[in-house]
MMTF fields as JSON, N, C-alpha, C and O atoms, coordinates in Angstrom:
{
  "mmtfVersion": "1.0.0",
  "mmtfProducer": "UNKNOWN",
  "numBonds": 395,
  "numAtoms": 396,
  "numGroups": 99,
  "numChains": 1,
  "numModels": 1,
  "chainsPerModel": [1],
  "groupsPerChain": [99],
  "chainIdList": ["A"],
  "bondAtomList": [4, 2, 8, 6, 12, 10, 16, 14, 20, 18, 24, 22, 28, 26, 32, 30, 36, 34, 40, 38, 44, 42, 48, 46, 52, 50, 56, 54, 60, 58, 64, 62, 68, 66, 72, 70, 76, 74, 80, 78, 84, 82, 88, 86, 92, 90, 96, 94, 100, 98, 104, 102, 108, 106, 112, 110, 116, 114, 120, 118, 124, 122, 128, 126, 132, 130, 136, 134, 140, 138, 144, 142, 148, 146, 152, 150, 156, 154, 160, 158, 164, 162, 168, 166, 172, 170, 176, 174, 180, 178, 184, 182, 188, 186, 192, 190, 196, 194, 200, 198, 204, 202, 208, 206, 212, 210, 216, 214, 220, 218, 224, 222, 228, 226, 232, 230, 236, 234, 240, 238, 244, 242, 248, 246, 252, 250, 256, 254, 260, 258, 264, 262, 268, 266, 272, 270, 276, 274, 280, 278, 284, 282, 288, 286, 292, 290, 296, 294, 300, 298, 304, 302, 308, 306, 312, 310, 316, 314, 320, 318, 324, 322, 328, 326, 332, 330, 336, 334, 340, 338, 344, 342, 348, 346, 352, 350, 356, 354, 360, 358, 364, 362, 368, 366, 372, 370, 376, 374, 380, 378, 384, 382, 388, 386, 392, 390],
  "bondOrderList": [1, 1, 1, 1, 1, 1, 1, 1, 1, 1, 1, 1, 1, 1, 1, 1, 1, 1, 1, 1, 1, 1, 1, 1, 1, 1, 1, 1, 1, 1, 1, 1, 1, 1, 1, 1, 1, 1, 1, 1, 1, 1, 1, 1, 1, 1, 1, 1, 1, 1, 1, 1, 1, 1, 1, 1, 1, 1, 1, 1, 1, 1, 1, 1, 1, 1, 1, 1, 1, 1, 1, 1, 1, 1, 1, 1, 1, 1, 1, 1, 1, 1, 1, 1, 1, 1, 1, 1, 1, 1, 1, 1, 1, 1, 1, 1, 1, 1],
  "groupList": [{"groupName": "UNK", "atomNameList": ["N", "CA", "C", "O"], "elementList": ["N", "C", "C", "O"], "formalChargeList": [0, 0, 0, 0], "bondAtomList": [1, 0, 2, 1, 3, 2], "bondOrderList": [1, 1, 2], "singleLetterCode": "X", "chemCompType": "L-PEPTIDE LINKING"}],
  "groupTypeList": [0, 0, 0, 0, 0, 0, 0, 0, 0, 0, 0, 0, 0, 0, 0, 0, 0, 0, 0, 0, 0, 0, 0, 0, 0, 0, 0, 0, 0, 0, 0, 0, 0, 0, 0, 0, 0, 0, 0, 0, 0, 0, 0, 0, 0, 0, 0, 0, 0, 0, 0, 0, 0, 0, 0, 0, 0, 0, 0, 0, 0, 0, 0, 0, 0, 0, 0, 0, 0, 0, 0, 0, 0, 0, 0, 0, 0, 0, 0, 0, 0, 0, 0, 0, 0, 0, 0, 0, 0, 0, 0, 0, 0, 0, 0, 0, 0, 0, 0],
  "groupIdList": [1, 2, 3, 4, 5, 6, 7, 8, 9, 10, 11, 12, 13, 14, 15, 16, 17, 18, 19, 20, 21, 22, 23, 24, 25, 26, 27, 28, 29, 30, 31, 32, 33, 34, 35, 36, 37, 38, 39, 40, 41, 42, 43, 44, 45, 46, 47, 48, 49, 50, 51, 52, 53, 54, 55, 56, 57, 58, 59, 60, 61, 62, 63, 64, 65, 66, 67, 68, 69, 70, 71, 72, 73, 74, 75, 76, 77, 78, 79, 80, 81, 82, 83, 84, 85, 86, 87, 88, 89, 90, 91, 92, 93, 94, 95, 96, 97, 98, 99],
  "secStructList": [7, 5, 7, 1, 1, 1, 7, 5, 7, 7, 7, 7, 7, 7, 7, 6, 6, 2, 2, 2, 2, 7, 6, 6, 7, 7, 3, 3, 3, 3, 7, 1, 1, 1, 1, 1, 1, 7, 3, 3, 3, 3, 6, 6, 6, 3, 3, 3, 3, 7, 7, 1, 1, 1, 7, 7, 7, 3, 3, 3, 3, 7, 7, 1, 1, 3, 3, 3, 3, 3, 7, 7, 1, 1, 1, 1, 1, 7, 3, 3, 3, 3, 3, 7, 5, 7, 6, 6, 1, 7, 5, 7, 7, 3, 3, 7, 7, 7, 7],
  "xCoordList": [65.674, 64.373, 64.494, 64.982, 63.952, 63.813, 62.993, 61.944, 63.794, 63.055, 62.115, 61.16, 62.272, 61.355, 61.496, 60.536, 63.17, 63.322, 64.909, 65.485, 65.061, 66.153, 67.711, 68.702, 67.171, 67.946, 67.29, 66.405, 68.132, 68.06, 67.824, 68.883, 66.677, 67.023, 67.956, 68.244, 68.125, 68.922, 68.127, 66.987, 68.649, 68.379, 67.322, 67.267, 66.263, 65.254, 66.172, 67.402, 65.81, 66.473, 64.825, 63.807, 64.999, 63.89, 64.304, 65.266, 62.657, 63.386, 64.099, 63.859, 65.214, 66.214, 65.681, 66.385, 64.762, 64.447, 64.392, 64.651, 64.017, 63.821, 65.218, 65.355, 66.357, 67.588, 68.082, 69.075, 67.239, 67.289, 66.875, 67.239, 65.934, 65.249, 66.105, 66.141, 67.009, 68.376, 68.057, 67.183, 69.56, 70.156, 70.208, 71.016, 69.822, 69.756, 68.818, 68.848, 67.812, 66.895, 66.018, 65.886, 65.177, 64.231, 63.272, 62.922, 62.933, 61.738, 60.574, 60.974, 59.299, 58.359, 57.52, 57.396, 57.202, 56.718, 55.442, 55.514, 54.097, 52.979, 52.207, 52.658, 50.647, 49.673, 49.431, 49.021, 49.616, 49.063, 47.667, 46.666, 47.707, 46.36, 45.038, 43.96, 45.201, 44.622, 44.268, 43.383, 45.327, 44.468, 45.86, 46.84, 45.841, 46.951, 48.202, 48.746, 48.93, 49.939, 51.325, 51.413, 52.145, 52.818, 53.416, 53.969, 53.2, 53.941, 54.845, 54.673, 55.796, 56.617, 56.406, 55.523, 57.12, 57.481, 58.333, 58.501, 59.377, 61.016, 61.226, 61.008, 61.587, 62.419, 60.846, 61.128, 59.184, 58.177, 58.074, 57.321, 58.408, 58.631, 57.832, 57.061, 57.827, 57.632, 57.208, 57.983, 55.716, 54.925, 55.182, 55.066, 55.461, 55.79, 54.913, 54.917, 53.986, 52.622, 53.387, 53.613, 53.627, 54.194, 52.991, 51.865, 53.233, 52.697, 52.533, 51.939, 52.973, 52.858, 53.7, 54.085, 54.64, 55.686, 57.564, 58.438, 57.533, 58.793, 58.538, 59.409, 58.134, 58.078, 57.21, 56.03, 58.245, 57.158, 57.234, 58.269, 56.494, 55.993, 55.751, 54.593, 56.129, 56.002, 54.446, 54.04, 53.317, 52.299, 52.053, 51.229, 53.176, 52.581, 54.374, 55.274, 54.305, 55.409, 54.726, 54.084, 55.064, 54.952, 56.364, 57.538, 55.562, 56.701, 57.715, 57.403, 58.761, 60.299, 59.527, 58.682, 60.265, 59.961, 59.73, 59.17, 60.166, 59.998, 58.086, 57.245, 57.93, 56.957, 56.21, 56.802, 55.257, 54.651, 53.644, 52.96, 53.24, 52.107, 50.529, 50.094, 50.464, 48.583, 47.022, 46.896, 46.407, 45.204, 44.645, 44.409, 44.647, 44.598, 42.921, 42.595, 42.233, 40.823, 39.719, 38.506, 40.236, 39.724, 38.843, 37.745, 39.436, 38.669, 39.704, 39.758, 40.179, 40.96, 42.351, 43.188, 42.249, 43.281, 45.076, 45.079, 45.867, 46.86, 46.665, 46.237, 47.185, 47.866, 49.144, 50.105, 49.01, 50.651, 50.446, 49.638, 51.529, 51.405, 52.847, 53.65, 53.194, 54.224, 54.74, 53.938, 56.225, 56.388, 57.297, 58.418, 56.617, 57.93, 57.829, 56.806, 59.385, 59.82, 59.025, 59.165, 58.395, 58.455, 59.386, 60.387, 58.997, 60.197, 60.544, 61.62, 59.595, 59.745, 60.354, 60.346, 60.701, 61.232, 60.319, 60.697, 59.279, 57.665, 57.594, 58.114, 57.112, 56.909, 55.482, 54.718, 55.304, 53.842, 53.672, 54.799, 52.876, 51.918, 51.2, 50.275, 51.208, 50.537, 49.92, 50.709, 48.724, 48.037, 47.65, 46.882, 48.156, 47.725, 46.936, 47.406, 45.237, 44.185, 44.114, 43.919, 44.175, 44.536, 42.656, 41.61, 42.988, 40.93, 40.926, 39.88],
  "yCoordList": [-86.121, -86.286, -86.008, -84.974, -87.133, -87.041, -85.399, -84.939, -84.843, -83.385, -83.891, -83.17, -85.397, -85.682, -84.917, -84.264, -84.701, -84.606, -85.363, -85.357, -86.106, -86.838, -86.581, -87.191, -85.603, -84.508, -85.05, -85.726, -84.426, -84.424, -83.43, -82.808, -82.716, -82.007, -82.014, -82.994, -80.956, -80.901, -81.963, -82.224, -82.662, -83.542, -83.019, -81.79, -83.735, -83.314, -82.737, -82.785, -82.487, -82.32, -82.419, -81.789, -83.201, -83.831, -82.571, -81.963, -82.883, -82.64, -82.846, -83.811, -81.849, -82.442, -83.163, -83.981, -82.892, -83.849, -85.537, -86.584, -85.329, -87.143, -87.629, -88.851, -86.829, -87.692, -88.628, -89.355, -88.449, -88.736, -90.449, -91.465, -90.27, -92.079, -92.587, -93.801, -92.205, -93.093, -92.449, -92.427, -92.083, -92.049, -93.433, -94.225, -93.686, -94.943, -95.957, -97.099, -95.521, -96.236, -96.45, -95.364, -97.518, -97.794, -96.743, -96.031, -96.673, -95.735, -96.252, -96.477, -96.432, -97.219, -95.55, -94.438, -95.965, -94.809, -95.379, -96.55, -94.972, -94.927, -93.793, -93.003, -93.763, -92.461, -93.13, -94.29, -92.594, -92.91, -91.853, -92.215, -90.924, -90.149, -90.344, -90.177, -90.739, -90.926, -89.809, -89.75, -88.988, -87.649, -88.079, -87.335, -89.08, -89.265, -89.017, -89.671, -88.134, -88.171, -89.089, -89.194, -89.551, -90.075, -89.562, -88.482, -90.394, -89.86, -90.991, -92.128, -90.765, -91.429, -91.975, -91.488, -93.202, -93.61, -94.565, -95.631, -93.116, -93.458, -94.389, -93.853, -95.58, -96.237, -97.064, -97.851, -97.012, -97.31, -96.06, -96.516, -95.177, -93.953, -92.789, -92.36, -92.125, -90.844, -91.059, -91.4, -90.772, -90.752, -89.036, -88.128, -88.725, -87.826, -87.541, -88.267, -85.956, -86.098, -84.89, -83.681, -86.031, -85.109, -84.371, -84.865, -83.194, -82.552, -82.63, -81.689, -83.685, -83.765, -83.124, -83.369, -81.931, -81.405, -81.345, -80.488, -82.69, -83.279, -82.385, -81.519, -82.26, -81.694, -82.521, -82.821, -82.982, -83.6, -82.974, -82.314, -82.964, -82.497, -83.139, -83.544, -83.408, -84.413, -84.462, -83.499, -85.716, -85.934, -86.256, -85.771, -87.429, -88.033, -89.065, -89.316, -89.299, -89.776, -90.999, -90.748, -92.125, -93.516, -93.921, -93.622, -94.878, -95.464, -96.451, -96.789, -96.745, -97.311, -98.42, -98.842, -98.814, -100.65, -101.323, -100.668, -102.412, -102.869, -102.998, -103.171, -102.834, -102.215, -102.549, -102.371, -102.893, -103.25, -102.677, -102.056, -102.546, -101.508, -102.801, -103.947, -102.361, -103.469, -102.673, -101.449, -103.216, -102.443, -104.311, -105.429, -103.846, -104.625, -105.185, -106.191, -104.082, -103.823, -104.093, -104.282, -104.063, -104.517, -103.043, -103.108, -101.783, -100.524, -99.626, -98.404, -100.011, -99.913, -98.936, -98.765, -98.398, -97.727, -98.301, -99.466, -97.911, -98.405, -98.002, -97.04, -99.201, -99.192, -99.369, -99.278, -99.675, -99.518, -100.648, -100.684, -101.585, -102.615, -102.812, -103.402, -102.51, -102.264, -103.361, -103.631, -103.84, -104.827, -103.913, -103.616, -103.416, -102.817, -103.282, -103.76, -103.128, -103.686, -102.68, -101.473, -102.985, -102.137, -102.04, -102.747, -101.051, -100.889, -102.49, -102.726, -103.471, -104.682, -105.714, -106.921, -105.41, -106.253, -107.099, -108.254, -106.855, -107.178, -107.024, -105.97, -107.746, -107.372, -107.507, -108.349, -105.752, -105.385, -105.776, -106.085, -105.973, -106.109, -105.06, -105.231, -104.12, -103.189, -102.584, -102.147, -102.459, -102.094, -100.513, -100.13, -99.38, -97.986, -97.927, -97.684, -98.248, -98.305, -96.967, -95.993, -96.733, -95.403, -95.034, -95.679, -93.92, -93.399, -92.269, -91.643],
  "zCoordList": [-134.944, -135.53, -137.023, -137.48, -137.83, -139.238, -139.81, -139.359, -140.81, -141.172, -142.121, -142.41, -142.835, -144.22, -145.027, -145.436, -145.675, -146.494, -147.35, -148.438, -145.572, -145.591, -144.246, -143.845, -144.086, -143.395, -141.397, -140.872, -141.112, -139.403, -138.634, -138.545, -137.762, -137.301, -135.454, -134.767, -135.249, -134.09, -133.214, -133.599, -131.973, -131.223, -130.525, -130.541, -129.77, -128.883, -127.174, -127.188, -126.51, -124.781, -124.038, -124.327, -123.261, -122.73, -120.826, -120.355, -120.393, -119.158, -118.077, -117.352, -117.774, -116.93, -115.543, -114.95, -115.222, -113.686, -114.278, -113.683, -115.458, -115.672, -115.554, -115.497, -115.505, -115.767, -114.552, -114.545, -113.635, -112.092, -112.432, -111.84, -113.679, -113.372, -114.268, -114.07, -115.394, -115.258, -117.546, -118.412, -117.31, -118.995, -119.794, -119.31, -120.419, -121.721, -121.235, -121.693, -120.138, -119.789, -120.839, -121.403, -121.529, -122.451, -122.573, -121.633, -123.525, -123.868, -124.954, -126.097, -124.692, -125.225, -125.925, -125.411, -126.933, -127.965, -127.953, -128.326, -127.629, -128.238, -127.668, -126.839, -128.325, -128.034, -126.773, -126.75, -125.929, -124.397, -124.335, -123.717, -124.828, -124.381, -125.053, -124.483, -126.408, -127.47, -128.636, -129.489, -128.288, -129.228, -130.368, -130.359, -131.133, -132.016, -132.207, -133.097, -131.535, -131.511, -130.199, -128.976, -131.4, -130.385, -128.673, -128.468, -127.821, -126.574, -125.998, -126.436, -125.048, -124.281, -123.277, -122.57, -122.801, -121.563, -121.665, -122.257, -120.084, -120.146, -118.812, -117.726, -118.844, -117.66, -117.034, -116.13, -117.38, -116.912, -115.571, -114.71, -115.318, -114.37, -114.825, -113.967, -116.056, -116.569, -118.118, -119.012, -118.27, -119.444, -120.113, -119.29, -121.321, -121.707, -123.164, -124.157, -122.929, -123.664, -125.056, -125.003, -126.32, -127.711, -128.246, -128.184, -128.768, -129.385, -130.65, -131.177, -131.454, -133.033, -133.229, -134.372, -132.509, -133.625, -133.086, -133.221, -132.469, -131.743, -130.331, -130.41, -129.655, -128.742, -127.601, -127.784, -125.915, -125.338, -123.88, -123.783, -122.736, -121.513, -120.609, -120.707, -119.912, -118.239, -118.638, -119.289, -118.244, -118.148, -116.742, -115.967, -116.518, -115.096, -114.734, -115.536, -113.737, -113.348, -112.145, -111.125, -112.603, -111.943, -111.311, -111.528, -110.282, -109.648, -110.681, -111.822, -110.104, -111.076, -110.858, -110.068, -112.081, -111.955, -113.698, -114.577, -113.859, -115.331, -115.492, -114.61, -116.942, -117.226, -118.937, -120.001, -118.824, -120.248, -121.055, -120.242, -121.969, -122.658, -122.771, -122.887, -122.724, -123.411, -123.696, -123.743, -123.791, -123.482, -122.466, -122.924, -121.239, -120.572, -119.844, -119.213, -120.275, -119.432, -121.27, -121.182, -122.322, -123.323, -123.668, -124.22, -123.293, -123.695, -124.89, -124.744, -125.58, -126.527, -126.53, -127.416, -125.239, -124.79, -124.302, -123.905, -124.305, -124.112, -122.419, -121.782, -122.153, -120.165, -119.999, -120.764, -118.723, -118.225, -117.036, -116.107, -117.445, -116.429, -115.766, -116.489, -114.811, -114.103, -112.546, -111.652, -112.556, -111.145, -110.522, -110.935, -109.307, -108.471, -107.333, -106.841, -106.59, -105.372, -104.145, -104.343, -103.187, -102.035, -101.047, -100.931, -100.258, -98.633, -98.092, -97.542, -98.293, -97.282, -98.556, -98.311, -99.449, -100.711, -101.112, -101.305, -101.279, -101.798, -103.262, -103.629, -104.208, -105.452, -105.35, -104.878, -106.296, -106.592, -107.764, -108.149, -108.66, -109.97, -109.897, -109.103, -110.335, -110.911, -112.057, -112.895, -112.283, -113.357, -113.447, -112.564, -114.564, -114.829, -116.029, -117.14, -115.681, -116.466, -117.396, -116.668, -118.288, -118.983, -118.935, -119.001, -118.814, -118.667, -119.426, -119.594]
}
């Protein structure tokens, strides 16, 4: 993480249970909650709520599956639009209306 002054500080360490939904999996950066500061989501699995000062916290954990940002419902919020496989090899479409 940039110190802004040119400099780096030490690396973030996220939490270890997420390493389960997979290392160098994508990670999509925006305010998911809306209180301005940036938050995460790693692999479309695990939304991660930053504190403004590099620091982030399990929020909520979704099912695996590729995954897109929008504000989909036209309420200015970011969503989560997600395709995962079921037990019977079914593909879902899924929509996570952010509220």
């Amino acid at each position: 993480m940039n110190n802004g002054t040119g400099g780096w500080r030490a690396p973030l360490n996220l939490p270890a249970a997420l390493e389960a939904y997979g290392v160098g999996a994508p990670i999509h950066v925006t305010d998911l909650d809306g209180d301005g500061k940036q938050d995460l989501l790693w692999n479309g699995v695990a939304s991660l709520k930053g504190d403004g000062a590099g620091k982030f916290s399990v929020l909520q954990v979704l099912p695996r599956g590729t995954k897109s940002l929008g504000d989909f419902n036209g309420d200015g919020k970011v969503d989560v639009i997600y395709l995962e496989v079921d037990a019977n090899d079914r593909s879902l479409l899924q929509i996570a209306l952010n509220d």
